[in-house]
Each structure stands twice: as C-alpha cells, then as structure tokens.
Amino acid sequence: MAAFKSKSEISTQTNKDSFERPDGRKIDELRPMKAKVGIIPNADGSAMFAFGDTIAIAAVYGPRKMHPQHSQDPEKGTLRCNYNMLSFSVTERIRPGPSRRSTEISKITEWALEPIVMIEKFSNMVIDVHIHILQANASTRCAGINAAALALAHAGIPMKDLVSSVSIGKLDKQLVVDVNKNEEDWEEGEGATDIPITLTSTGEMTHIQLDGKITGKELKEAIELAKKATKQIYELQKKALKEVID
Amino acid sequence: MSDESSRKVVIPGEIIESGNDYLPGEGTEKQGENIVAMKFGLAEESNNLVKVIPLSGVYLPRRGNVVIGRVENITFNGWVVDVGTAEGAFIPLTEVPRFVNKNELDEVMDIGDMVVAKIMGVNQRGIDLTVKIRGLGRVDEGLIFKINPNKVPRVIGKEGSMIKLIKDETGCNITVGQNGFIWIQGDKIENELKAKEAVMFITERSFIKGLTEELKKWFDNEPLGKVPKTKLNL
C-alpha cells in the first residue's frame, strides 16, 4: 500500500508560483483522511485516525488507580501517553520496543492533550492512552494525537474541547500542509522543515514543534495554514464521534 | 427522558444551548451565555437543566447507587470489596445490620463472596458501602453477570418498566447494580437463563426506540420453558 515514489520522480520545480507537490496535491490540501471511533472493544475508549497511508490507532484505559503508589498524585489525575510504532509500519523493519524517538513523542502527545483533558477530579488516578502506528508515511504524531483525542472523548473523560493536529512542511521555500514521507525527505534548496501543530477547535494552540530554519513571517503563515487544515480535521472528528452508536 | 426527540449526541466543546434560560447540569459547563458539553454523550434538557448522559467509559461511583461486588479482603474492621472502580470500596463492620464477632467476619461475608451494597459516600480514600438496608447483603444463590455500566439505565427502563417486564415474564428476582453487575434469582435455572437472555437482548439493542414493546414481542415469540440453545455453557 505504501508504495513510495522514488527520489527521481520528485518534481524538480521549486518555483513558488507553480509549485508542484510530488503527489500532485495542492499546497493546502490534506491527504484523504479516515476516522473511526470504538474500534477496540476491550478498551474504555478507542479510535482510529488516518492521513492517507499513515494510520494510527489509540486506546484509552481508565481513569483507574495509579500503580505504583508512590507515583500517585493526590492533587490531580495523571495523563500517561504511550506512542509506539509497530515494527512493520515502515518499509524497513524497525526494532520494536521503546526508543529515544518514541519516548519523546509520547511526552509530546501528553503535553498536547493535557490542556484539554480535565483531570483535576481524578486524584490518585491515571488515564492511560496507548497509541500505535500501524502504517507510517510521515505525520505519525499528528495522526496519533488526533486518534488519542477521539479515544479520550469516547472513554467519557471530561474535556474542554477536542484537539486536531496537522503537520506543516516547508519544502525549500514553499509551505505545504500535511507532509508525507516523500516531502519530508526533500533535499533541494533549503531542504525540508517539518512543523507539527496541534490546535483546539477554537484555534488555541496546545503544541508546536519545529526543527529547521524558518523566518518569523513564514511561521505565522504556517500557523494560519494549520488553522485552516485543522478545521477540516475537526469536522471529521466530530462526524466520527457522532456516528458511533455503541 | 420523556421526549426522545430532544436528545442529541454532543462532543466535548460543543455548544448545547445558548441563552440565560438554561442551567448547566452534569457533564456541562457555562461559558458566557452558552451551555457547553464537557463530555461525549447524549445531551438532555428537562426543566431548563441541561445535562450530558455518557454513552461509554468506565463506571463512576455516586452516592446512593446500589452496586454488586466481590469481597476481596477481610480486615479487622470490615470488608474490602471490588466493585469495578478505580477506588477501593469498603464495608465497615458497623454497617452490617447485626452483631458480628470480631474474629468471625468471614462467616458473614467471606473472600470471593458476591455482595449487594449501597454507596454511602465517595471520598479521597475510597468508597464507603453499607448493607444496612433490606435487600442488601451477601448473594447466596442465583446468576451474576456483567454488562456495560452505561446500559444499566436502559435495562431498568423508565421508572423500572423494563426490569418489571422481565421480572413478570420470568418470575425471577432481579437486582441491577449501577456498576453493571446483574443478579438474577429464580426458582428454575431455565427461568434465570431466560431473564439473562432478555437482558442481553436489551443491551444489544439499546438504541432502539420503544424497546419495551420489542421485548414484549420477543417474550411472546419465545415462551418460557423452552431452553435457550446458546449460552448454556456458563
């Protein structure tokens, strides 16, 4: 399914006016998305979210008692996220188990979700969120956060809002929405910069990441692009939640 | 609950009602002029009070709920009960309706026994239970199984209409714990199984309107005495 185009197929044109993306999308066009809620019967809440070939599933367990006891927080509940990429999710098998990258993304996901989850009343308790990437084609953390937000809502956990996440890329000098693997590996000009952004439905930001070069003006543009894109994602999340009847 | 059309599925952050005529109930919050949902579930409005009934998730204990649990441990002054919640539940010795000798606690309720109890209160340390009311106490015989706690209101029905129908049709005594455990006690195992099938019938079709009528039809089609083909392997 994840048949990546070879490098030679990547467009050589980087002219801003007639910028062509490798897969022929418009610069503000997302990949076809899919969202489904209630996919794991054993979990208290679960969801799937896909950006094209990138598929993430999330399962929520709890609120339940925190073990070991010394990590209990009597003031408020704890949100614990676990991001995991399955060994067959990429073309070359990755070693299963926690890695530097996955622990970092777990923490990032926690920070992206914490502002919306109302965990004040769940003292000494923990809410576990397990995110698995079934198939990866870039933007996995964004798909993971989107799935986790749906799963948390499905688990009946009080939340202020939903969050939607999207990655904005800068390919050479051009900003694009929802980067895929081909674009992530962009090598021409200034190369590729990936900016995952998470926003609530009211446009408040809970998470932004950036490594690479970008000007302040471009960053503002990127956030505006993300606002537009997350609106579409939010509508899909809303639809998915309303469709679940069980 | 009477008007089905006034219910709709809401998601966290969604505005349910606008204007100052409404009061925020459970699962909602007032933000400016709007009543906003804080949970995923069915929004319901009665007497200007707006609340959200959750459709999924774990059971959250509340004062006054009748629950069914399993005795996990015996301490010097009571019983620790597992009722399927994050917090532990406890029945103190003083909440048993008769005098109990301090070293004979296991004769009242032993580890592994199922018990019907009422929640007296929920606090930081856990849930306090009581068995001091008639109808509560150790379960001696019958059938116990678990359903999704979110479907309990449907099994009970409007003012207990659904559960009354099952009781009348099967002649069984049924106790529904708010945590999803159901205890059926009848004179014949066939009747108990029939009652269980009826409950499963409800849980599988919990989104149909006029389910009480449907259940009546189901009872007419499958009269008592006929042993259910499936689910005999308990």
Coordinates of C-alpha atoms in Angstrom, one line a residue:
Chain A
M1 CA 0.0 0.0 0.0
A2 CA 2.7 2.4 0.9
A3 CA 4.4 2.5 -2.4
F4 CA 6.7 5.4 -2.1
K5 CA 7.8 7.1 -5.3
S6 CA 11.5 7.0 -5.9
K7 CA 13.6 10.1 -5.5
S8 CA 13.9 10.7 -9.2
E9 CA 10.2 11.1 -9.5
I10 CA 10.1 14.1 -7.2
S11 CA 9.4 17.2 -9.0
T12 CA 12.4 19.4 -9.7
Q13 CA 10.4 22.5 -9.9
T14 CA 10.7 24.8 -6.9
N15 CA 9.2 27.9 -8.4
K16 CA 6.8 29.3 -5.9
D17 CA 4.1 30.3 -8.3
S18 CA 3.7 26.9 -10.0
F19 CA 4.8 24.7 -7.1
E20 CA 4.0 21.1 -7.7
R21 CA 4.0 18.6 -4.9
P22 CA 5.2 15.1 -5.6
D23 CA 1.8 13.5 -5.2
G24 CA 0.0 16.3 -7.1
R25 CA -1.8 17.8 -4.1
K26 CA -2.5 21.5 -3.8
I27 CA -0.3 23.2 -1.2
D28 CA -3.2 23.4 1.3
E29 CA -4.7 20.1 0.5
L30 CA -4.7 17.3 3.1
R31 CA -4.4 13.6 2.2
P32 CA -7.7 11.7 2.3
M33 CA -8.5 11.2 6.0
K34 CA -10.3 8.5 7.8
A35 CA -11.6 8.4 11.4
K36 CA -13.4 5.8 13.3
V37 CA -14.4 5.6 16.9
G38 CA -14.9 2.5 19.1
I39 CA -12.6 0.0 17.3
I40 CA -11.2 -1.8 20.3
P41 CA -13.9 -3.5 22.4
N42 CA -11.7 -4.2 25.4
A43 CA -10.6 -0.5 25.9
D44 CA -12.7 2.0 27.7
G45 CA -12.4 4.3 24.6
S46 CA -10.7 3.8 21.3
A47 CA -10.3 5.4 17.9
M48 CA -8.5 5.2 14.6
F49 CA -7.3 8.1 12.5
A50 CA -5.6 8.1 9.1
F51 CA -3.9 10.6 6.9
G52 CA -3.6 8.7 3.6
D53 CA -1.2 5.9 4.3
T54 CA -0.4 7.0 7.8
I55 CA -2.7 5.0 10.2
A56 CA -2.8 5.5 14.0
I57 CA -5.0 3.7 16.5
A58 CA -5.5 4.9 20.1
A59 CA -6.9 3.1 23.1
V60 CA -7.8 4.7 26.4
Y61 CA -7.9 2.9 29.7
G62 CA -9.2 4.4 32.9
P63 CA -9.4 6.5 34.9
R64 CA -8.0 3.8 37.1
K65 CA -5.8 3.6 40.2
M66 CA -2.2 4.6 39.7
H67 CA 0.3 1.9 40.4
P68 CA 3.0 2.1 41.9
Q69 CA 1.5 4.0 44.7
H70 CA 4.5 6.4 45.0
S71 CA 3.7 7.9 41.6
Q72 CA 0.1 8.8 42.6
D73 CA -0.7 12.5 42.6
P74 CA -3.3 13.4 45.3
E75 CA -3.9 16.8 43.8
K76 CA -5.0 15.8 40.3
G77 CA -5.1 12.9 37.9
T78 CA -2.3 11.8 35.6
L79 CA -2.4 11.5 31.9
R80 CA 0.0 8.9 30.6
C81 CA 0.6 8.5 26.9
N82 CA 2.5 5.8 25.1
Y83 CA 3.4 6.2 21.5
N84 CA 4.6 3.1 19.7
M85 CA 5.4 2.4 16.1
L86 CA 4.8 -1.2 15.0
S87 CA 7.8 -3.0 13.5
F88 CA 6.0 -3.5 10.2
S89 CA 4.8 0.1 9.9
V90 CA 7.7 1.3 7.7
T91 CA 9.3 -0.2 4.7
E92 CA 12.4 -1.3 6.5
R93 CA 11.5 -3.1 9.7
I94 CA 12.1 -1.1 12.9
R95 CA 13.2 -2.6 16.1
P96 CA 10.2 -3.0 18.3
G97 CA 10.1 -1.5 21.8
P98 CA 10.7 1.9 23.2
S99 CA 13.3 4.1 21.6
R100 CA 14.6 7.6 22.1
R101 CA 12.2 8.9 19.4
S102 CA 9.1 7.1 20.7
T103 CA 9.6 8.2 24.3
E104 CA 9.9 11.8 23.1
I105 CA 6.8 11.6 21.0
S106 CA 4.9 10.0 24.0
K107 CA 5.8 13.0 26.1
I108 CA 4.9 15.5 23.3
T109 CA 1.5 13.8 22.9
E110 CA 0.9 14.1 26.7
W111 CA 1.7 17.8 26.6
A112 CA -0.5 18.3 23.5
L113 CA -3.5 16.7 25.2
E114 CA -3.1 17.8 28.8
P115 CA -4.6 21.3 28.4
I116 CA -7.9 19.9 27.2
V117 CA -8.4 17.0 29.5
M118 CA -10.0 17.8 32.8
I119 CA -8.1 15.5 35.2
E120 CA -8.4 17.7 38.3
K121 CA -11.1 15.4 39.9
F122 CA -9.3 12.1 39.3
S123 CA -6.9 12.3 42.2
N124 CA -4.6 9.3 42.7
M125 CA -5.7 8.0 39.3
V126 CA -4.2 7.6 35.9
I127 CA -5.6 7.7 32.4
D128 CA -3.6 5.6 30.0
V129 CA -3.5 6.4 26.3
H130 CA -1.8 3.9 24.1
I131 CA -1.1 5.0 20.5
H132 CA 0.0 2.5 17.9
I133 CA 1.2 3.4 14.4
L134 CA 0.0 0.7 12.1
Q135 CA 1.4 2.2 8.9
A136 CA 3.7 5.2 8.7
N137 CA 4.0 7.7 5.9
A138 CA 5.1 10.8 7.9
S139 CA 2.9 12.9 10.2
T140 CA 2.5 9.9 12.6
R141 CA 2.5 12.0 15.7
C142 CA -0.3 14.2 14.3
A143 CA -2.4 11.2 13.4
G144 CA -1.7 9.8 16.9
I145 CA -2.8 13.0 18.6
N146 CA -6.0 13.1 16.5
A147 CA -6.8 9.5 17.3
A148 CA -6.0 10.0 21.0
A149 CA -8.3 13.0 21.3
L150 CA -11.2 10.9 19.8
A151 CA -10.4 8.0 22.1
L152 CA -10.4 10.2 25.2
A153 CA -13.8 11.6 24.3
H154 CA -15.1 8.1 23.6
A155 CA -13.9 7.0 27.0
G156 CA -16.2 9.5 28.6
I157 CA -13.4 11.6 30.1
P158 CA -14.4 15.3 30.7
M159 CA -12.7 17.5 28.2
K160 CA -12.8 21.2 27.5
D161 CA -12.5 20.7 23.7
L162 CA -11.1 18.4 21.1
V163 CA -7.7 18.9 19.5
S164 CA -6.8 18.5 15.9
S165 CA -3.2 18.1 14.8
V166 CA -1.6 18.7 11.4
S167 CA 2.0 19.0 10.1
I168 CA 3.0 21.9 8.1
G169 CA 6.1 21.5 5.9
K170 CA 8.5 23.9 4.4
L171 CA 9.9 22.4 1.2
D172 CA 12.7 24.7 0.1
K173 CA 10.8 28.0 0.5
Q174 CA 7.2 26.7 0.0
L175 CA 4.8 26.0 2.8
V176 CA 2.7 22.9 2.4
V177 CA 0.0 21.2 4.5
D178 CA 0.3 17.6 5.7
V179 CA 3.7 16.4 4.6
N180 CA 4.2 12.8 3.5
K181 CA 7.4 10.8 3.5
N182 CA 8.5 11.9 0.1
E183 CA 8.2 15.5 1.1
E184 CA 9.8 15.0 4.5
D185 CA 13.0 13.8 2.7
W186 CA 13.0 16.9 0.4
E187 CA 16.6 17.8 -0.4
E188 CA 16.6 20.6 -2.8
G189 CA 17.2 24.2 -1.9
E190 CA 16.8 24.8 1.8
G191 CA 15.6 21.2 2.3
A192 CA 12.5 20.3 4.3
T193 CA 11.3 21.6 7.6
D194 CA 8.5 19.8 9.4
I195 CA 6.3 21.7 11.8
P196 CA 3.6 19.7 13.6
I197 CA 1.0 21.9 15.1
T198 CA -1.9 21.0 17.4
L199 CA -4.9 23.3 17.8
T200 CA -8.2 23.2 19.6
S201 CA -11.5 23.8 17.7
T202 CA -11.4 27.5 18.8
G203 CA -7.9 27.9 17.4
E204 CA -5.9 27.8 20.6
M205 CA -2.5 26.1 20.3
T206 CA -1.6 23.2 22.6
H207 CA 1.5 22.0 20.8
I208 CA 4.0 23.2 18.2
Q209 CA 7.3 21.6 17.2
L210 CA 10.0 23.0 14.9
D211 CA 13.4 21.9 13.9
G212 CA 14.9 23.6 10.9
K213 CA 15.1 27.1 9.6
I214 CA 12.1 29.3 9.2
T215 CA 11.5 33.1 9.4
G216 CA 9.0 34.6 11.8
K217 CA 6.8 35.7 8.9
E218 CA 6.7 32.2 7.5
L219 CA 5.9 30.7 10.9
K220 CA 2.9 32.9 11.2
E221 CA 1.8 31.8 7.7
A222 CA 2.3 28.2 8.8
I223 CA 0.0 28.7 11.8
E224 CA -2.6 30.2 9.6
L225 CA -2.4 27.2 7.2
A226 CA -2.7 24.9 10.2
K227 CA -5.8 26.7 11.4
K228 CA -7.5 26.1 8.1
A229 CA -6.4 22.5 7.9
T230 CA -7.4 21.6 11.5
K231 CA -10.9 22.9 10.8
Q232 CA -11.3 20.2 8.2
I233 CA -9.9 17.6 10.7
Y234 CA -12.2 18.8 13.5
E235 CA -15.2 18.4 11.2
L236 CA -14.2 14.8 10.5
Q237 CA -13.5 14.1 14.2
K238 CA -16.9 15.5 15.1
K239 CA -18.6 13.3 12.4
A240 CA -16.7 10.2 13.6
L241 CA -17.8 10.7 17.2
K242 CA -21.5 11.3 16.2
E243 CA -21.6 8.2 14.1
V244 CA -20.6 5.8 16.9
I245 CA -23.5 4.2 18.4
D246 CA -22.2 1.7 20.9
Chain B
M1 CA -36.3 11.4 29.5
S2 CA -39.8 11.5 28.1
D3 CA -39.2 13.4 24.9
E4 CA -36.8 11.3 22.8
S5 CA -36.5 13.9 20.1
S6 CA -34.9 16.5 22.4
R7 CA -31.8 14.3 22.8
K8 CA -28.8 14.6 20.6
V9 CA -25.2 13.3 20.6
V10 CA -22.8 16.0 21.6
I11 CA -19.0 16.1 21.7
P12 CA -16.7 17.9 24.2
G13 CA -16.6 21.7 23.5
E14 CA -19.9 21.7 21.6
I15 CA -22.5 24.4 22.5
I16 CA -25.7 22.6 23.5
E17 CA -27.9 25.6 24.3
S18 CA -27.5 29.4 24.2
G19 CA -29.1 32.0 26.4
N20 CA -29.6 32.6 30.0
D21 CA -32.7 30.4 30.3
Y22 CA -30.7 27.2 30.9
L23 CA -28.8 25.8 33.8
P24 CA -25.7 23.7 33.4
G25 CA -26.1 20.2 34.8
E26 CA -23.7 17.2 34.9
G27 CA -21.2 17.0 32.1
T28 CA -21.7 20.6 31.1
E29 CA -20.3 24.0 31.9
K30 CA -21.4 27.5 31.4
Q31 CA -19.1 29.6 29.3
G32 CA -20.5 33.2 28.9
E33 CA -24.0 32.7 27.5
N34 CA -23.6 29.2 26.3
I35 CA -24.0 25.8 27.9
V36 CA -21.1 23.8 26.6
A37 CA -20.7 20.0 26.7
M38 CA -17.7 18.7 28.7
K39 CA -18.3 15.1 27.8
F40 CA -19.2 12.9 24.9
G41 CA -22.7 11.6 25.2
L42 CA -26.4 12.3 24.9
A43 CA -27.5 15.9 25.7
E44 CA -30.8 16.1 27.5
E45 CA -32.8 19.0 28.7
S46 CA -35.5 18.9 31.3
N47 CA -36.9 21.9 33.4
N48 CA -34.2 24.1 31.8
L49 CA -31.5 21.9 33.3
V50 CA -29.1 20.7 30.6
K51 CA -27.0 17.6 31.2
V52 CA -25.0 15.1 29.3
I53 CA -25.5 11.3 29.7
P54 CA -22.3 9.5 28.9
L55 CA -22.6 6.7 26.3
S56 CA -19.3 5.0 27.0
G57 CA -16.5 4.9 29.5
V58 CA -15.9 3.5 33.0
Y59 CA -18.4 3.5 35.8
L60 CA -18.1 6.5 38.1
P61 CA -19.4 5.8 41.6
R62 CA -22.0 8.1 43.1
R63 CA -23.7 8.3 46.5
G64 CA -26.9 6.3 46.7
N65 CA -26.0 3.9 43.9
V66 CA -26.7 0.2 44.6
V67 CA -23.7 -1.9 43.4
I68 CA -22.7 -5.5 43.3
G69 CA -19.1 -6.5 44.0
R70 CA -16.9 -9.3 45.1
V71 CA -15.3 -9.4 48.6
E72 CA -11.5 -9.1 48.0
N73 CA -10.2 -9.0 51.5
I74 CA -11.2 -9.0 55.2
T75 CA -9.6 -6.5 57.6
F76 CA -10.0 -6.3 61.4
N77 CA -13.0 -3.9 61.0
G78 CA -14.7 -4.7 57.7
W79 CA -14.6 -6.0 54.2
V80 CA -12.7 -4.7 51.1
V81 CA -15.0 -5.1 48.0
D82 CA -14.1 -4.8 44.3
V83 CA -16.9 -3.0 42.5
G84 CA -15.0 -2.4 39.3
T85 CA -13.9 1.1 40.1
A86 CA -10.5 2.8 40.4
E87 CA -11.0 3.4 44.1
G88 CA -11.4 0.5 46.5
A89 CA -14.7 0.0 48.3
F90 CA -15.1 -0.8 51.9
I91 CA -17.9 -2.1 54.1
P92 CA -17.2 -1.2 57.8
L93 CA -18.2 -3.7 60.5
T94 CA -20.7 -1.1 61.8
E95 CA -22.6 -1.1 58.6
V96 CA -23.8 -4.7 59.0
P97 CA -27.3 -5.0 60.4
R98 CA -26.4 -7.5 63.1
F99 CA -23.8 -8.1 65.7
V100 CA -20.6 -9.7 64.4
N101 CA -17.9 -11.3 66.5
K102 CA -14.6 -9.7 65.6
N103 CA -12.9 -12.9 64.6
E104 CA -15.9 -14.3 62.7
L105 CA -16.1 -11.8 60.0
D106 CA -15.8 -14.5 57.3
E107 CA -19.0 -16.1 58.4
V108 CA -20.9 -13.0 57.3
M109 CA -19.1 -12.5 54.1
D110 CA -16.0 -14.5 53.0
I111 CA -13.4 -13.6 50.4
G112 CA -14.8 -14.4 47.0
D113 CA -18.5 -13.9 48.0
M114 CA -20.6 -11.6 45.9
V115 CA -22.4 -8.8 47.8
V116 CA -25.1 -6.3 47.0
A117 CA -24.3 -2.9 48.7
K118 CA -25.3 0.7 48.6
I119 CA -22.7 3.6 48.3
M120 CA -22.8 5.8 51.4
G121 CA -20.2 8.2 50.2
V122 CA -17.2 8.7 47.9
N123 CA -14.2 10.4 49.4
Q124 CA -10.4 10.7 48.9
R125 CA -9.7 7.3 50.5
G126 CA -12.3 5.4 48.5
I127 CA -15.9 4.3 48.5
D128 CA -17.9 3.6 51.7
L129 CA -20.5 1.0 51.4
T130 CA -23.4 -0.2 53.6
V131 CA -25.5 -3.3 53.7
K132 CA -27.8 -2.0 56.5
I133 CA -30.9 -1.7 54.2
R134 CA -33.3 -4.5 53.4
G135 CA -32.4 -6.3 50.2
L136 CA -28.7 -5.7 50.6
G137 CA -26.1 -8.2 51.7
R138 CA -24.4 -11.4 50.6
V139 CA -25.6 -13.1 47.5
D140 CA -26.3 -16.7 48.3
E141 CA -27.7 -18.2 45.1
G142 CA -28.6 -17.2 41.5
L143 CA -26.8 -16.0 38.5
I144 CA -24.5 -13.0 38.3
F145 CA -23.1 -11.5 35.1
K146 CA -21.7 -8.2 33.9
I147 CA -22.9 -5.8 31.3
N148 CA -21.7 -2.4 30.1
P149 CA -22.5 0.0 33.0
N150 CA -23.6 2.7 30.5
K151 CA -26.5 0.4 29.5
V152 CA -27.9 0.0 33.0
P153 CA -30.5 2.8 32.7
R154 CA -31.8 1.1 29.6
V155 CA -32.1 -2.3 31.3
I156 CA -34.0 -0.7 34.2
G157 CA -36.2 1.4 31.8
K158 CA -38.5 4.3 32.6
E159 CA -39.5 4.0 36.2
G160 CA -38.3 0.4 36.2
S161 CA -40.7 -0.6 33.4
M162 CA -38.2 -2.8 31.5
I163 CA -37.0 -4.7 34.6
K164 CA -40.5 -5.1 35.8
L165 CA -41.5 -6.8 32.5
I166 CA -38.6 -9.3 32.8
K167 CA -39.5 -10.0 36.4
D168 CA -43.2 -10.6 35.5
E169 CA -42.4 -12.7 32.4
T170 CA -39.8 -15.0 34.0
G171 CA -40.8 -14.9 37.7
C172 CA -37.2 -14.2 38.7
N173 CA -36.0 -11.7 41.2
I174 CA -33.5 -9.3 39.5
T175 CA -31.1 -6.8 41.2
V176 CA -29.3 -4.5 38.9
G177 CA -26.1 -2.9 40.2
Q178 CA -25.3 0.5 38.8
N179 CA -21.8 -0.8 38.1
G180 CA -23.1 -3.2 35.5
F181 CA -23.4 -6.4 37.6
I182 CA -26.8 -8.1 37.4
W183 CA -28.0 -10.7 39.8
I184 CA -30.9 -12.9 38.8
Q185 CA -32.5 -15.3 41.2
G186 CA -35.3 -17.6 40.2
D187 CA -36.7 -21.0 41.2
K188 CA -35.6 -22.7 38.0
I189 CA -32.3 -22.4 36.1
E190 CA -34.3 -22.1 32.8
N191 CA -36.0 -19.0 34.0
E192 CA -32.8 -17.4 35.1
L193 CA -31.2 -18.1 31.7
K194 CA -34.3 -16.7 30.1
A195 CA -34.0 -13.5 32.1
K196 CA -30.3 -13.2 31.2
E197 CA -31.2 -13.6 27.5
A198 CA -33.7 -10.8 27.9
V199 CA -31.1 -8.5 29.5
M200 CA -28.7 -9.3 26.7
F201 CA -31.5 -8.6 24.2
I202 CA -31.8 -5.1 25.7
T203 CA -28.1 -4.3 25.8
E204 CA -27.6 -5.4 22.1
R205 CA -30.5 -3.1 21.0
S206 CA -30.1 -0.2 23.5
F207 CA -30.6 2.4 20.8
I208 CA -34.0 1.3 19.5
K209 CA -37.0 3.4 20.4
G210 CA -39.9 1.6 22.1
L211 CA -37.7 -1.2 23.3
T212 CA -40.2 -2.3 26.0
E213 CA -42.7 -3.2 23.2
E214 CA -39.9 -5.0 21.3
L215 CA -39.1 -7.0 24.4
K216 CA -42.8 -7.9 24.9
K217 CA -42.8 -9.3 21.3
W218 CA -39.6 -11.2 22.0
F219 CA -41.2 -12.8 25.1
D220 CA -44.3 -13.8 23.0
N221 CA -42.2 -15.4 20.3
E222 CA -40.0 -17.4 22.7
P223 CA -42.2 -18.7 25.5
L224 CA -40.8 -19.8 28.8
G225 CA -39.9 -23.4 29.3
K226 CA -38.1 -23.5 26.0
V227 CA -34.4 -24.0 26.9
P228 CA -32.3 -21.4 25.1
K229 CA -30.0 -23.2 22.6
T230 CA -27.0 -21.0 23.2
K231 CA -25.3 -19.6 26.3
L232 CA -25.9 -22.7 28.4
N233 CA -22.1 -23.1 28.9
L234 CA -21.8 -20.6 31.7

